[in-house]
Amino acid sequence: MASVLDGVCFCLITGASRGLGREISLQLASTVRKGSMFLLTATNQDLLNNTKSEINTINEELDVFTGIFDQAKFNESNFMDFIKQHKDRQSWDHILIIHNAGTLGDISKKLSAMTDMCRLNEYLAINVSSVIAMTAIILQCFPCDSLKRHTVVNITSLCGIQPIKGMSIYCTGKASREMAFKCLSKEEPHIRVLNYAPGPIHTDMFETLCQDLGDTESKKMMNELLTQKTYVKCEDTVKKLIGILKDDKFTSACHIDYYDEV
C-alpha cells in the first residue's frame, strides 16, 4: 500500500504559525505531490502568512490556504464552511489531519488547587473538545471510499502516558486526546492513526515551562534540558515524523516517541 505522502494530499495542520507546526508544514511541503493542498490554522494571521510564504518558496506547486480559529471558542459551522470551501478543488488520494495546536494550561498550581471551572473548561475546549469536533467535521466532508486514505496524526507527549508533577491539566489533555484517537481507530479501522510524541523540543512553550512551572522538581528537570542543551530540535523530530509516515509501518493508534526505535 502507498504511504501517506505518495498521493495528492488534502492536509490540515493546526497550530501552523510557529514552532513545531510551522516546521511540520515546511518539511511536508518538500515531500508531498504536486496538486496537494495545505490548510493551515492558528490564531495569529501574520505568523500564518509567514508560514504560507515559506511554503510557497519551498514548493510553488502547492495550494496553501489559512484560517484563523480560536479553539477555545470553536464554531463548528465556520470550520465546516472553511473545509467545504476547499474540499472539491482536486481529486484527493489522501486526507491527512495533523493536530498540533495545543496549550499548557495552568502549570503554576497542583491539581488540588484547581477550582476555576472557566479556566478548566477553556483548556479542555482548546485541547480536547475542538480537536474531536474538527476531526469529525473533516471525516464527514470526506467519507471513506476506495479512492481515499485517511490519516490522523495527533501530536502528543510523554505527558499523555506518564504523570508529571505540576503538569496535571496538560497531562489530562494529552491523555484524553490519545484515548479519543484510539477509540477513533477502533470505530473506523480504515483510518490510520498515529500518536506522535516529538520529545522535549525547544519552542516558546518549552521556555514557558522553564520559567513558570510551579513544581520545583519538574522545573529543575526542564531547566537542565535547557542549560545542557539536551532538548530535541524541531527539525530533527519532524524529520523522524515524516519518516514514520513515509514508511507507514506503524500500528494504528500507537504512541511513538521521538526516542523510540521504529
Tab-separated table of C-alpha atoms in Angstrom:
chain	number	residue	atom	x	y	z
A	1	MET	CA	0.000	0.000	0.000
A	2	ALA	CA	1.280	3.501	-0.834
A	3	SER	CA	2.363	5.705	2.023
A	4	VAL	CA	0.502	8.809	3.137
A	5	LEU	CA	2.885	11.043	1.210
A	6	ASP	CA	2.711	9.269	-2.175
A	7	GLY	CA	-0.546	10.706	-3.464
A	8	VAL	CA	-2.275	14.038	-3.923
A	9	CYS	CA	-2.938	15.120	-0.372
A	10	PHE	CA	-5.539	17.273	1.348
A	11	CYS	CA	-3.770	18.251	4.560
A	12	LEU	CA	-4.945	20.185	7.599
A	13	ILE	CA	-2.247	21.339	10.032
A	14	THR	CA	-3.346	23.115	13.211
A	15	GLY	CA	-1.075	25.424	15.155
A	16	ALA	CA	0.923	26.023	11.973
A	17	SER	CA	2.049	29.578	12.729
A	18	ARG	CA	5.133	28.806	14.808
A	19	GLY	CA	7.306	26.167	16.440
A	20	LEU	CA	6.552	22.546	15.669
A	21	GLY	CA	3.502	23.243	13.484
A	22	ARG	CA	5.486	25.588	11.282
A	23	GLU	CA	8.314	23.071	10.923
A	24	ILE	CA	5.871	20.261	10.054
A	25	SER	CA	4.343	22.485	7.364
A	26	LEU	CA	7.712	23.342	5.832
A	27	GLN	CA	9.100	19.820	5.758
A	28	LEU	CA	5.865	18.341	4.420
A	29	ALA	CA	5.859	20.958	1.675
A	30	SER	CA	9.018	19.459	0.207
A	31	THR	CA	7.657	15.894	0.215
A	32	VAL	CA	4.014	15.945	-0.920
A	33	ARG	CA	2.994	15.523	-4.532
A	34	LYS	CA	2.090	18.288	-6.983
A	35	GLY	CA	-1.548	19.298	-6.647
A	36	SER	CA	-1.670	18.760	-2.884
A	37	MET	CA	-3.300	21.342	-0.638
A	38	PHE	CA	-2.438	22.621	2.828
A	39	LEU	CA	-4.994	24.209	5.117
A	40	LEU	CA	-3.121	25.924	7.938
A	41	THR	CA	-4.865	27.113	11.088
A	42	ALA	CA	-3.775	29.131	14.119
A	43	THR	CA	-4.794	32.278	15.988
A	44	ASN	CA	-2.253	34.723	14.505
A	45	GLN	CA	-2.804	35.693	10.861
A	46	ASP	CA	0.539	37.453	10.406
A	47	LEU	CA	2.514	34.426	11.567
A	48	LEU	CA	0.353	32.111	9.452
A	49	ASN	CA	1.065	34.284	6.437
A	50	ASN	CA	4.777	33.921	7.144
A	51	THR	CA	4.448	30.134	7.168
A	52	LYS	CA	2.464	30.252	3.938
A	53	SER	CA	5.135	32.386	2.246
A	54	GLU	CA	7.875	29.990	3.338
A	55	ILE	CA	5.901	27.034	1.984
A	56	ASN	CA	5.402	28.777	-1.362
A	57	THR	CA	9.157	29.334	-1.568
A	58	ILE	CA	9.784	25.630	-0.969
A	59	ASN	CA	7.056	24.300	-3.264
A	60	GLU	CA	5.215	26.727	-5.520
A	61	GLU	CA	3.004	23.903	-6.845
A	62	LEU	CA	1.189	23.578	-3.518
A	63	ASP	CA	-2.113	25.294	-2.837
A	64	VAL	CA	-1.944	26.844	0.639
A	65	PHE	CA	-4.851	28.440	2.497
A	66	THR	CA	-5.028	29.821	6.014
A	67	GLY	CA	-7.793	30.068	8.572
A	68	ILE	CA	-7.979	31.767	11.955
A	69	PHE	CA	-9.703	29.588	14.543
A	70	ASP	CA	-9.774	30.159	18.282
A	71	GLN	CA	-10.256	26.616	19.539
A	72	ALA	CA	-11.358	27.946	22.938
A	73	LYS	CA	-14.457	29.339	21.200
A	74	PHE	CA	-14.684	26.813	18.409
A	75	ASN	CA	-17.501	27.387	15.932
A	76	GLU	CA	-18.306	24.192	14.067
A	77	SER	CA	-20.291	25.965	11.324
A	78	ASN	CA	-17.391	28.263	10.477
A	79	PHE	CA	-14.954	25.374	10.385
A	80	MET	CA	-17.315	23.297	8.231
A	81	ASP	CA	-17.554	26.192	5.775
A	82	PHE	CA	-13.756	26.501	5.722
A	83	ILE	CA	-13.347	22.834	4.794
A	84	LYS	CA	-16.185	22.794	2.247
A	85	GLN	CA	-14.777	25.883	0.561
A	86	HIS	CA	-11.661	23.943	-0.445
A	87	LYS	CA	-12.526	20.258	-0.437
A	88	ASP	CA	-13.634	19.908	-4.084
A	89	ARG	CA	-10.692	21.660	-5.743
A	90	GLN	CA	-8.985	18.364	-6.546
A	91	SER	CA	-9.485	14.601	-6.581
A	92	TRP	CA	-7.692	13.644	-3.391
A	93	ASP	CA	-5.786	10.419	-2.771
A	94	HIS	CA	-5.120	11.082	0.904
A	95	ILE	CA	-6.790	13.053	3.669
A	96	LEU	CA	-4.185	13.973	6.277
A	97	ILE	CA	-5.082	15.682	9.554
A	98	ILE	CA	-2.265	16.834	11.832
A	99	HIS	CA	-3.453	18.047	15.226
A	100	ASN	CA	-0.538	20.067	16.532
A	101	ALA	CA	-2.254	23.040	18.211
A	102	GLY	CA	-2.263	22.918	21.988
A	103	THR	CA	-1.668	24.846	25.189
A	104	LEU	CA	-0.034	24.122	28.542
A	105	GLY	CA	-2.888	25.200	30.764
A	106	ASP	CA	-2.200	26.370	34.315
A	107	ILE	CA	1.213	24.968	35.236
A	108	SER	CA	1.577	27.111	38.350
A	109	LYS	CA	-0.762	25.010	40.505
A	110	LYS	CA	-1.139	21.449	41.710
A	111	LEU	CA	-4.344	19.618	40.825
A	112	SER	CA	-5.647	20.138	44.380
A	113	ALA	CA	-5.575	23.919	43.815
A	114	MET	CA	-7.533	23.961	40.527
A	115	THR	CA	-11.056	25.175	41.209
A	116	ASP	CA	-11.610	27.676	38.391
A	117	MET	CA	-14.139	25.942	36.148
A	118	CYS	CA	-13.903	28.593	33.436
A	119	ARG	CA	-10.171	28.030	33.008
A	120	LEU	CA	-10.553	24.256	33.160
A	121	ASN	CA	-13.331	24.224	30.568
A	122	GLU	CA	-11.385	26.590	28.317
A	123	TYR	CA	-8.364	24.310	28.447
A	124	LEU	CA	-10.405	21.246	27.550
A	125	ALA	CA	-12.171	23.135	24.756
A	126	ILE	CA	-8.864	24.102	23.145
A	127	ASN	CA	-7.068	20.817	23.603
A	128	VAL	CA	-9.746	18.120	23.501
A	129	SER	CA	-13.301	19.106	22.541
A	130	SER	CA	-12.438	21.216	19.488
A	131	VAL	CA	-9.937	18.606	18.299
A	132	ILE	CA	-12.632	15.930	18.318
A	133	ALA	CA	-15.103	18.229	16.543
A	134	MET	CA	-12.594	19.269	13.862
A	135	THR	CA	-11.751	15.639	13.163
A	136	ALA	CA	-15.403	14.658	12.905
A	137	ILE	CA	-16.182	17.521	10.525
A	138	ILE	CA	-13.358	16.586	8.158
A	139	LEU	CA	-14.338	12.917	8.192
A	140	GLN	CA	-17.927	13.880	7.383
A	141	CYS	CA	-16.702	16.001	4.476
A	142	PHE	CA	-14.534	13.163	3.168
A	143	PRO	CA	-16.389	9.852	3.615
A	144	CYS	CA	-14.293	6.748	3.229
A	145	ASP	CA	-14.202	5.243	-0.241
A	146	SER	CA	-11.849	3.011	-2.204
A	147	LEU	CA	-10.004	6.005	-3.698
A	148	LYS	CA	-9.057	7.795	-0.486
A	149	ARG	CA	-6.906	7.084	2.523
A	150	HIS	CA	-7.374	8.867	5.816
A	151	THR	CA	-4.601	9.509	8.328
A	152	VAL	CA	-4.842	11.385	11.617
A	153	VAL	CA	-1.661	12.465	13.394
A	154	ASN	CA	-2.099	13.561	16.989
A	155	ILE	CA	0.896	15.450	18.349
A	156	THR	CA	1.072	14.148	21.873
A	157	SER	CA	3.667	13.944	24.641
A	158	LEU	CA	5.235	11.683	27.228
A	159	CYS	CA	2.739	13.505	29.466
A	160	GLY	CA	-0.034	11.617	27.679
A	161	ILE	CA	1.130	8.327	29.182
A	162	GLN	CA	3.161	9.378	32.247
A	163	PRO	CA	2.177	11.771	35.059
A	164	ILE	CA	4.430	14.785	35.639
A	165	LYS	CA	4.147	16.817	38.833
A	166	GLY	CA	2.886	20.338	38.251
A	167	MET	CA	1.503	19.497	34.811
A	168	SER	CA	-1.731	17.768	35.754
A	169	ILE	CA	-4.057	19.602	33.383
A	170	TYR	CA	-1.592	19.292	30.495
A	171	CYS	CA	-1.218	15.557	31.151
A	172	THR	CA	-5.009	15.244	31.304
A	173	GLY	CA	-5.428	16.908	27.925
A	174	LYS	CA	-2.769	14.799	26.232
A	175	ALA	CA	-4.099	11.556	27.719
A	176	SER	CA	-7.649	12.461	26.702
A	177	ARG	CA	-6.627	13.143	23.121
A	178	GLU	CA	-4.727	9.880	22.852
A	179	MET	CA	-7.706	7.885	24.101
A	180	ALA	CA	-10.074	9.737	21.778
A	181	PHE	CA	-7.970	8.769	18.769
A	182	LYS	CA	-7.547	5.197	19.968
A	183	CYS	CA	-11.334	4.999	20.044
A	184	LEU	CA	-11.490	6.512	16.551
A	185	SER	CA	-9.158	3.792	15.313
A	186	LYS	CA	-11.401	1.095	16.795
A	187	GLU	CA	-14.569	2.653	15.404
A	188	GLU	CA	-13.103	3.458	11.965
A	189	PRO	CA	-10.428	0.824	11.272
A	190	HIS	CA	-9.822	2.174	7.755
A	191	ILE	CA	-8.376	5.355	9.285
A	192	ARG	CA	-4.672	5.319	10.106
A	193	VAL	CA	-3.996	6.996	13.471
A	194	LEU	CA	-0.601	7.990	14.861
A	195	ASN	CA	0.011	9.469	18.303
A	196	TYR	CA	3.446	11.045	17.925
A	197	ALA	CA	5.380	12.467	20.885
A	198	PRO	CA	8.055	14.806	19.500
A	199	GLY	CA	10.176	14.857	22.639
A	200	PRO	CA	11.204	17.935	24.662
A	201	ILE	CA	11.564	20.400	21.806
A	202	HIS	CA	12.904	23.923	22.226
A	203	THR	CA	9.903	26.132	21.479
A	204	ASP	CA	8.124	29.070	23.111
A	205	MET	CA	6.070	26.549	25.087
A	206	PHE	CA	9.231	24.911	26.417
A	207	GLU	CA	10.577	28.314	27.503
A	208	THR	CA	7.304	28.939	29.353
A	209	LEU	CA	7.663	25.618	31.161
A	210	CYS	CA	11.171	26.510	32.272
A	211	GLN	CA	10.016	29.866	33.624
A	212	ASP	CA	6.544	29.262	35.044
A	213	LEU	CA	6.276	25.617	36.127
A	214	GLY	CA	5.163	25.624	39.744
A	215	ASP	CA	6.623	22.312	40.850
A	216	THR	CA	10.270	22.804	41.856
A	217	GLU	CA	11.431	19.317	40.908
A	218	SER	CA	9.827	19.346	37.469
A	219	LYS	CA	11.005	22.891	36.814
A	220	LYS	CA	14.584	21.887	37.635
A	221	MET	CA	14.345	18.970	35.210
A	222	MET	CA	13.124	21.230	32.396
A	223	ASN	CA	15.798	23.839	33.020
A	224	GLU	CA	18.511	21.189	32.979
A	225	LEU	CA	17.361	20.195	29.496
A	226	LEU	CA	17.629	23.841	28.507
A	227	THR	CA	21.004	24.657	30.046
A	228	GLN	CA	22.609	21.385	28.959
A	229	LYS	CA	21.036	21.712	25.502
A	230	THR	CA	19.744	18.142	25.603
A	231	TYR	CA	16.374	19.137	24.188
A	232	VAL	CA	15.252	17.992	20.738
A	233	LYS	CA	15.495	20.274	17.732
A	234	CYS	CA	12.240	20.885	15.862
A	235	GLU	CA	13.753	19.958	12.509
A	236	ASP	CA	15.034	16.618	13.853
A	237	THR	CA	11.752	15.452	15.361
A	238	VAL	CA	9.764	16.480	12.282
A	239	LYS	CA	12.208	14.591	10.086
A	240	LYS	CA	11.506	11.492	12.165
A	241	LEU	CA	7.736	12.031	11.989
A	242	ILE	CA	7.811	12.311	8.213
A	243	GLY	CA	9.965	9.201	8.000
A	244	ILE	CA	7.362	7.291	10.026
A	245	LEU	CA	4.594	8.477	7.711
A	246	LYS	CA	6.598	7.566	4.624
A	247	ASP	CA	7.380	4.062	5.885
A	248	ASP	CA	3.756	3.616	7.004
A	249	LYS	CA	4.584	0.567	9.108
A	250	PHE	CA	3.286	1.799	12.455
A	251	THR	CA	0.436	0.080	14.253
A	252	SER	CA	-2.609	2.317	14.001
A	253	ALA	CA	-3.339	4.318	17.180
A	254	CYS	CA	0.065	3.520	18.686
A	255	HIS	CA	2.122	6.008	20.687
A	256	ILE	CA	5.554	6.634	19.165
A	257	ASP	CA	8.087	8.857	20.885
A	258	TYR	CA	10.986	10.638	19.196
A	259	TYR	CA	13.365	8.446	21.182
A	260	ASP	CA	11.697	5.163	20.186
A	261	GLU	CA	13.347	2.913	17.654
A	262	VAL	CA	10.998	2.293	14.738
